[in-house]
């Protein structure tokens, strides 16, 4: 990226007019590191799957074992175990073992907050679905 004196930036061959150069500089300084953005995108990717999201919603009420999560979510125990493995690898859920039983719970209050905010958002907004809107005409 090249900066010129007349507030233009060249980004991958495109000339982009910068209207507020100090603000752009400030935002760029606060931008998270690329690896932090990648990790955050992976968490949102995990939350984008309805099956995994159903499991996380079930865990809002507290810890559950794989059998109970399968019953609540309508998924097979195998599918639940696979989803929990992914969620655990990304520190979204954690596990507590009691003998042969494994009880899963949300990792921390941040995960609960993400879920609560996402639910609140969807309850207060109407998403635009062009394919659904055309069907209703």
mmCIF file with all atom_site columns, C-alpha atoms in Angstrom:
data_model
loop_
_atom_site.group_PDB
_atom_site.id
_atom_site.type_symbol
_atom_site.label_atom_id
_atom_site.label_alt_id
_atom_site.label_comp_id
_atom_site.label_asym_id
_atom_site.label_entity_id
_atom_site.label_seq_id
_atom_site.pdbx_PDB_ins_code
_atom_site.Cartn_x
_atom_site.Cartn_y
_atom_site.Cartn_z
_atom_site.occupancy
_atom_site.B_iso_or_equiv
_atom_site.pdbx_formal_charge
_atom_site.auth_seq_id
_atom_site.auth_comp_id
_atom_site.auth_asym_id
_atom_site.auth_atom_id
_atom_site.pdbx_PDB_model_num
ATOM 1   C CA . UNK A 1 1   ? 0.000   0.000   0.000  1.00 0.00 ? 1   UNK A CA 1
ATOM 2   C CA . UNK A 1 2   ? 1.430   3.333   -1.003 1.00 0.00 ? 2   UNK A CA 1
ATOM 3   C CA . UNK A 1 3   ? 0.471   6.736   0.407  1.00 0.00 ? 3   UNK A CA 1
ATOM 4   C CA . UNK A 1 4   ? 0.734   9.928   -1.575 1.00 0.00 ? 4   UNK A CA 1
ATOM 5   C CA . UNK A 1 5   ? 0.643   13.535  -0.431 1.00 0.00 ? 5   UNK A CA 1
ATOM 6   C CA . UNK A 1 6   ? -2.842  14.239  -1.815 1.00 0.00 ? 6   UNK A CA 1
ATOM 7   C CA . UNK A 1 7   ? -4.617  11.759  0.509  1.00 0.00 ? 7   UNK A CA 1
ATOM 8   C CA . UNK A 1 8   ? -4.816  8.909   -1.993 1.00 0.00 ? 8   UNK A CA 1
ATOM 9   C CA . UNK A 1 9   ? -3.904  5.334   -1.148 1.00 0.00 ? 9   UNK A CA 1
ATOM 10  C CA . UNK A 1 10  ? -3.109  2.746   -3.750 1.00 0.00 ? 10  UNK A CA 1
ATOM 11  C CA . UNK A 1 11  ? -4.429  -0.638  -2.701 1.00 0.00 ? 11  UNK A CA 1
ATOM 12  C CA . UNK A 1 12  ? -3.639  -3.527  -5.027 1.00 0.00 ? 12  UNK A CA 1
ATOM 13  C CA . UNK A 1 13  ? -3.660  -1.277  -8.072 1.00 0.00 ? 13  UNK A CA 1
ATOM 14  C CA . UNK A 1 14  ? -6.845  0.638   -7.181 1.00 0.00 ? 14  UNK A CA 1
ATOM 15  C CA . UNK A 1 15  ? -6.716  4.309   -6.298 1.00 0.00 ? 15  UNK A CA 1
ATOM 16  C CA . UNK A 1 16  ? -8.903  4.953   -3.253 1.00 0.00 ? 16  UNK A CA 1
ATOM 17  C CA . UNK A 1 17  ? -9.689  8.484   -2.120 1.00 0.00 ? 17  UNK A CA 1
ATOM 18  C CA . UNK A 1 18  ? -9.113  8.901   1.607  1.00 0.00 ? 18  UNK A CA 1
ATOM 19  C CA . UNK A 1 19  ? -11.480 11.532  2.953  1.00 0.00 ? 19  UNK A CA 1
ATOM 20  C CA . UNK A 1 20  ? -10.384 11.525  6.584  1.00 0.00 ? 20  UNK A CA 1
ATOM 21  C CA . UNK A 1 21  ? -6.715  10.503  6.645  1.00 0.00 ? 21  UNK A CA 1
ATOM 22  C CA . UNK A 1 22  ? -6.220  10.931  10.433 1.00 0.00 ? 22  UNK A CA 1
ATOM 23  C CA . UNK A 1 23  ? -9.226  8.756   11.173 1.00 0.00 ? 23  UNK A CA 1
ATOM 24  C CA . UNK A 1 24  ? -8.109  6.124   8.664  1.00 0.00 ? 24  UNK A CA 1
ATOM 25  C CA . UNK A 1 25  ? -4.684  6.090   10.335 1.00 0.00 ? 25  UNK A CA 1
ATOM 26  C CA . UNK A 1 26  ? -6.290  5.770   13.783 1.00 0.00 ? 26  UNK A CA 1
ATOM 27  C CA . UNK A 1 27  ? -8.495  2.887   12.697 1.00 0.00 ? 27  UNK A CA 1
ATOM 28  C CA . UNK A 1 28  ? -5.563  1.124   11.050 1.00 0.00 ? 28  UNK A CA 1
ATOM 29  C CA . UNK A 1 29  ? -3.545  1.437   14.285 1.00 0.00 ? 29  UNK A CA 1
ATOM 30  C CA . UNK A 1 30  ? -6.373  -0.150  16.289 1.00 0.00 ? 30  UNK A CA 1
ATOM 31  C CA . UNK A 1 31  ? -6.977  -2.939  13.769 1.00 0.00 ? 31  UNK A CA 1
ATOM 32  C CA . UNK A 1 32  ? -6.381  -6.343  15.397 1.00 0.00 ? 32  UNK A CA 1
ATOM 33  C CA . UNK A 1 33  ? -3.466  -8.447  14.231 1.00 0.00 ? 33  UNK A CA 1
ATOM 34  C CA . UNK A 1 34  ? -4.213  -10.640 11.177 1.00 0.00 ? 34  UNK A CA 1
ATOM 35  C CA . UNK A 1 35  ? -3.964  -13.837 13.257 1.00 0.00 ? 35  UNK A CA 1
ATOM 36  C CA . UNK A 1 36  ? -6.467  -12.450 15.796 1.00 0.00 ? 36  UNK A CA 1
ATOM 37  C CA . UNK A 1 37  ? -8.888  -11.588 12.979 1.00 0.00 ? 37  UNK A CA 1
ATOM 38  C CA . UNK A 1 38  ? -8.465  -15.088 11.550 1.00 0.00 ? 38  UNK A CA 1
ATOM 39  C CA . UNK A 1 39  ? -9.149  -16.718 14.944 1.00 0.00 ? 39  UNK A CA 1
ATOM 40  C CA . UNK A 1 40  ? -12.224 -14.535 15.461 1.00 0.00 ? 40  UNK A CA 1
ATOM 41  C CA . UNK A 1 41  ? -13.519 -15.407 11.992 1.00 0.00 ? 41  UNK A CA 1
ATOM 42  C CA . UNK A 1 42  ? -13.093 -19.101 12.847 1.00 0.00 ? 42  UNK A CA 1
ATOM 43  C CA . UNK A 1 43  ? -15.212 -18.672 15.985 1.00 0.00 ? 43  UNK A CA 1
ATOM 44  C CA . UNK A 1 44  ? -17.951 -16.975 13.965 1.00 0.00 ? 44  UNK A CA 1
ATOM 45  C CA . UNK A 1 45  ? -17.667 -19.784 11.430 1.00 0.00 ? 45  UNK A CA 1
ATOM 46  C CA . UNK A 1 46  ? -18.265 -22.310 14.204 1.00 0.00 ? 46  UNK A CA 1
ATOM 47  C CA . UNK A 1 47  ? -21.294 -20.333 15.355 1.00 0.00 ? 47  UNK A CA 1
ATOM 48  C CA . UNK A 1 48  ? -22.683 -20.208 11.798 1.00 0.00 ? 48  UNK A CA 1
ATOM 49  C CA . UNK A 1 49  ? -23.640 -23.902 11.762 1.00 0.00 ? 49  UNK A CA 1
ATOM 50  C CA . UNK A 1 50  ? -27.234 -24.436 12.983 1.00 0.00 ? 50  UNK A CA 1
ATOM 51  C CA . UNK A 1 51  ? -26.386 -27.810 14.551 1.00 0.00 ? 51  UNK A CA 1
ATOM 52  C CA . UNK A 1 52  ? -23.480 -26.442 16.578 1.00 0.00 ? 52  UNK A CA 1
ATOM 53  C CA . UNK A 1 53  ? -25.490 -23.361 17.453 1.00 0.00 ? 53  UNK A CA 1
ATOM 54  C CA . UNK A 1 54  ? -28.304 -25.578 18.752 1.00 0.00 ? 54  UNK A CA 1
ATOM 55  C CA . UNK A 1 55  ? -25.793 -27.333 21.023 1.00 0.00 ? 55  UNK A CA 1
ATOM 56  C CA . UNK A 1 56  ? -24.486 -24.025 22.334 1.00 0.00 ? 56  UNK A CA 1
ATOM 57  C CA . UNK A 1 57  ? -28.016 -22.775 22.994 1.00 0.00 ? 57  UNK A CA 1
ATOM 58  C CA . UNK A 1 58  ? -28.677 -25.936 24.981 1.00 0.00 ? 58  UNK A CA 1
ATOM 59  C CA . UNK A 1 59  ? -25.575 -25.228 27.065 1.00 0.00 ? 59  UNK A CA 1
ATOM 60  C CA . UNK A 1 60  ? -26.859 -21.778 28.039 1.00 0.00 ? 60  UNK A CA 1
ATOM 61  C CA . UNK A 1 61  ? -28.790 -23.544 30.820 1.00 0.00 ? 61  UNK A CA 1
ATOM 62  C CA . UNK A 1 62  ? -25.684 -25.316 32.141 1.00 0.00 ? 62  UNK A CA 1
ATOM 63  C CA . UNK A 1 63  ? -23.601 -28.367 31.447 1.00 0.00 ? 63  UNK A CA 1
ATOM 64  C CA . UNK A 1 64  ? -24.929 -31.457 29.685 1.00 0.00 ? 64  UNK A CA 1
ATOM 65  C CA . UNK A 1 65  ? -23.488 -34.802 28.608 1.00 0.00 ? 65  UNK A CA 1
ATOM 66  C CA . UNK A 1 66  ? -23.310 -35.944 24.977 1.00 0.00 ? 66  UNK A CA 1
ATOM 67  C CA . UNK A 1 67  ? -26.411 -38.149 25.349 1.00 0.00 ? 67  UNK A CA 1
ATOM 68  C CA . UNK A 1 68  ? -28.489 -35.271 26.689 1.00 0.00 ? 68  UNK A CA 1
ATOM 69  C CA . UNK A 1 69  ? -27.167 -32.887 24.034 1.00 0.00 ? 69  UNK A CA 1
ATOM 70  C CA . UNK A 1 70  ? -28.097 -35.417 21.335 1.00 0.00 ? 70  UNK A CA 1
ATOM 71  C CA . UNK A 1 71  ? -31.620 -35.702 22.754 1.00 0.00 ? 71  UNK A CA 1
ATOM 72  C CA . UNK A 1 72  ? -32.052 -31.924 23.025 1.00 0.00 ? 72  UNK A CA 1
ATOM 73  C CA . UNK A 1 73  ? -30.644 -31.130 19.577 1.00 0.00 ? 73  UNK A CA 1
ATOM 74  C CA . UNK A 1 74  ? -32.114 -34.031 17.614 1.00 0.00 ? 74  UNK A CA 1
ATOM 75  C CA . UNK A 1 75  ? -28.657 -35.034 16.392 1.00 0.00 ? 75  UNK A CA 1
ATOM 76  C CA . UNK A 1 76  ? -26.869 -38.352 16.682 1.00 0.00 ? 76  UNK A CA 1
ATOM 77  C CA . UNK A 1 77  ? -24.379 -38.819 19.503 1.00 0.00 ? 77  UNK A CA 1
ATOM 78  C CA . UNK A 1 78  ? -21.657 -39.152 16.871 1.00 0.00 ? 78  UNK A CA 1
ATOM 79  C CA . UNK A 1 79  ? -22.563 -35.807 15.277 1.00 0.00 ? 79  UNK A CA 1
ATOM 80  C CA . UNK A 1 80  ? -22.724 -34.155 18.704 1.00 0.00 ? 80  UNK A CA 1
ATOM 81  C CA . UNK A 1 81  ? -19.316 -35.568 19.686 1.00 0.00 ? 81  UNK A CA 1
ATOM 82  C CA . UNK A 1 82  ? -17.787 -34.326 16.444 1.00 0.00 ? 82  UNK A CA 1
ATOM 83  C CA . UNK A 1 83  ? -19.264 -30.833 16.901 1.00 0.00 ? 83  UNK A CA 1
ATOM 84  C CA . UNK A 1 84  ? -18.114 -30.694 20.525 1.00 0.00 ? 84  UNK A CA 1
ATOM 85  C CA . UNK A 1 85  ? -14.590 -31.671 19.477 1.00 0.00 ? 85  UNK A CA 1
ATOM 86  C CA . UNK A 1 86  ? -14.492 -28.686 17.097 1.00 0.00 ? 86  UNK A CA 1
ATOM 87  C CA . UNK A 1 87  ? -16.000 -26.317 19.655 1.00 0.00 ? 87  UNK A CA 1
ATOM 88  C CA . UNK A 1 88  ? -13.585 -27.500 22.323 1.00 0.00 ? 88  UNK A CA 1
ATOM 89  C CA . UNK A 1 89  ? -10.567 -27.091 20.026 1.00 0.00 ? 89  UNK A CA 1
ATOM 90  C CA . UNK A 1 90  ? -11.528 -23.437 19.563 1.00 0.00 ? 90  UNK A CA 1
ATOM 91  C CA . UNK A 1 91  ? -12.164 -22.900 23.299 1.00 0.00 ? 91  UNK A CA 1
ATOM 92  C CA . UNK A 1 92  ? -15.902 -22.332 22.847 1.00 0.00 ? 92  UNK A CA 1
ATOM 93  C CA . UNK A 1 93  ? -16.859 -25.200 25.177 1.00 0.00 ? 93  UNK A CA 1
ATOM 94  C CA . UNK A 1 94  ? -15.002 -27.024 27.919 1.00 0.00 ? 94  UNK A CA 1
ATOM 95  C CA . UNK A 1 95  ? -15.461 -30.450 29.462 1.00 0.00 ? 95  UNK A CA 1
ATOM 96  C CA . UNK A 1 96  ? -15.659 -31.821 32.997 1.00 0.00 ? 96  UNK A CA 1
ATOM 97  C CA . UNK A 1 97  ? -15.145 -35.534 33.486 1.00 0.00 ? 97  UNK A CA 1
ATOM 98  C CA . UNK A 1 98  ? -16.866 -37.526 36.223 1.00 0.00 ? 98  UNK A CA 1
ATOM 99  C CA . UNK A 1 99  ? -15.792 -41.138 35.918 1.00 0.00 ? 99  UNK A CA 1
ATOM 100 C CA . UNK A 1 100 ? -16.768 -42.278 32.436 1.00 0.00 ? 100 UNK A CA 1
ATOM 101 C CA . UNK A 1 101 ? -19.126 -39.344 31.891 1.00 0.00 ? 101 UNK A CA 1
ATOM 102 C CA . UNK A 1 102 ? -18.125 -36.115 30.184 1.00 0.00 ? 102 UNK A CA 1
ATOM 103 C CA . UNK A 1 103 ? -20.136 -32.967 30.824 1.00 0.00 ? 103 UNK A CA 1
ATOM 104 C CA . UNK A 1 104 ? -19.812 -30.036 28.447 1.00 0.00 ? 104 UNK A CA 1
ATOM 105 C CA . UNK A 1 105 ? -20.387 -26.379 29.236 1.00 0.00 ? 105 UNK A CA 1
ATOM 106 C CA . UNK A 1 106 ? -19.767 -23.021 27.594 1.00 0.00 ? 106 UNK A CA 1
ATOM 107 C CA . UNK A 1 107 ? -16.120 -22.070 28.043 1.00 0.00 ? 107 UNK A CA 1
ATOM 108 C CA . UNK A 1 108 ? -16.724 -18.654 29.605 1.00 0.00 ? 108 UNK A CA 1
ATOM 109 C CA . UNK A 1 109 ? -18.963 -15.629 29.919 1.00 0.00 ? 109 UNK A CA 1
ATOM 110 C CA . UNK A 1 110 ? -17.708 -14.261 26.588 1.00 0.00 ? 110 UNK A CA 1
ATOM 111 C CA . UNK A 1 111 ? -19.274 -17.152 24.686 1.00 0.00 ? 111 UNK A CA 1
ATOM 112 C CA . UNK A 1 112 ? -22.537 -16.677 26.590 1.00 0.00 ? 112 UNK A CA 1
ATOM 113 C CA . UNK A 1 113 ? -22.432 -12.959 25.750 1.00 0.00 ? 113 UNK A CA 1
ATOM 114 C CA . UNK A 1 114 ? -21.895 -13.677 22.019 1.00 0.00 ? 114 UNK A CA 1
ATOM 115 C CA . UNK A 1 115 ? -24.891 -16.009 21.993 1.00 0.00 ? 115 UNK A CA 1
ATOM 116 C CA . UNK A 1 116 ? -27.086 -13.636 23.993 1.00 0.00 ? 116 UNK A CA 1
ATOM 117 C CA . UNK A 1 117 ? -26.221 -10.704 21.724 1.00 0.00 ? 117 UNK A CA 1
ATOM 118 C CA . UNK A 1 118 ? -26.789 -12.724 18.556 1.00 0.00 ? 118 UNK A CA 1
ATOM 119 C CA . UNK A 1 119 ? -30.191 -13.885 19.801 1.00 0.00 ? 119 UNK A CA 1
ATOM 120 C CA . UNK A 1 120 ? -31.181 -10.386 20.846 1.00 0.00 ? 120 UNK A CA 1
ATOM 121 C CA . UNK A 1 121 ? -30.123 -9.064  17.458 1.00 0.00 ? 121 UNK A CA 1
ATOM 122 C CA . UNK A 1 122 ? -32.147 -11.636 15.512 1.00 0.00 ? 122 UNK A CA 1
ATOM 123 C CA . UNK A 1 123 ? -35.200 -11.085 17.696 1.00 0.00 ? 123 UNK A CA 1
ATOM 124 C CA . UNK A 1 124 ? -35.134 -7.336  16.980 1.00 0.00 ? 124 UNK A CA 1
ATOM 125 C CA . UNK A 1 125 ? -34.336 -7.364  13.278 1.00 0.00 ? 125 UNK A CA 1
ATOM 126 C CA . UNK A 1 126 ? -35.712 -8.770  10.060 1.00 0.00 ? 126 UNK A CA 1
ATOM 127 C CA . UNK A 1 127 ? -33.022 -10.315 7.888  1.00 0.00 ? 127 UNK A CA 1
ATOM 128 C CA . UNK A 1 128 ? -33.237 -9.701  4.160  1.00 0.00 ? 128 UNK A CA 1
ATOM 129 C CA . UNK A 1 129 ? -33.559 -12.977 2.279  1.00 0.00 ? 129 UNK A CA 1
ATOM 130 C CA . UNK A 1 130 ? -33.979 -12.179 -1.442 1.00 0.00 ? 130 UNK A CA 1
ATOM 131 C CA . UNK A 1 131 ? -34.906 -15.778 -2.296 1.00 0.00 ? 131 UNK A CA 1
ATOM 132 C CA . UNK A 1 132 ? -37.613 -15.848 0.408  1.00 0.00 ? 132 UNK A CA 1
ATOM 133 C CA . UNK A 1 133 ? -38.881 -12.349 -0.436 1.00 0.00 ? 133 UNK A CA 1
ATOM 134 C CA . UNK A 1 134 ? -39.372 -13.363 -4.096 1.00 0.00 ? 134 UNK A CA 1
ATOM 135 C CA . UNK A 1 135 ? -41.305 -16.477 -3.044 1.00 0.00 ? 135 UNK A CA 1
ATOM 136 C CA . UNK A 1 136 ? -43.740 -14.391 -0.981 1.00 0.00 ? 136 UNK A CA 1
ATOM 137 C CA . UNK A 1 137 ? -44.713 -12.173 -3.925 1.00 0.00 ? 137 UNK A CA 1
#
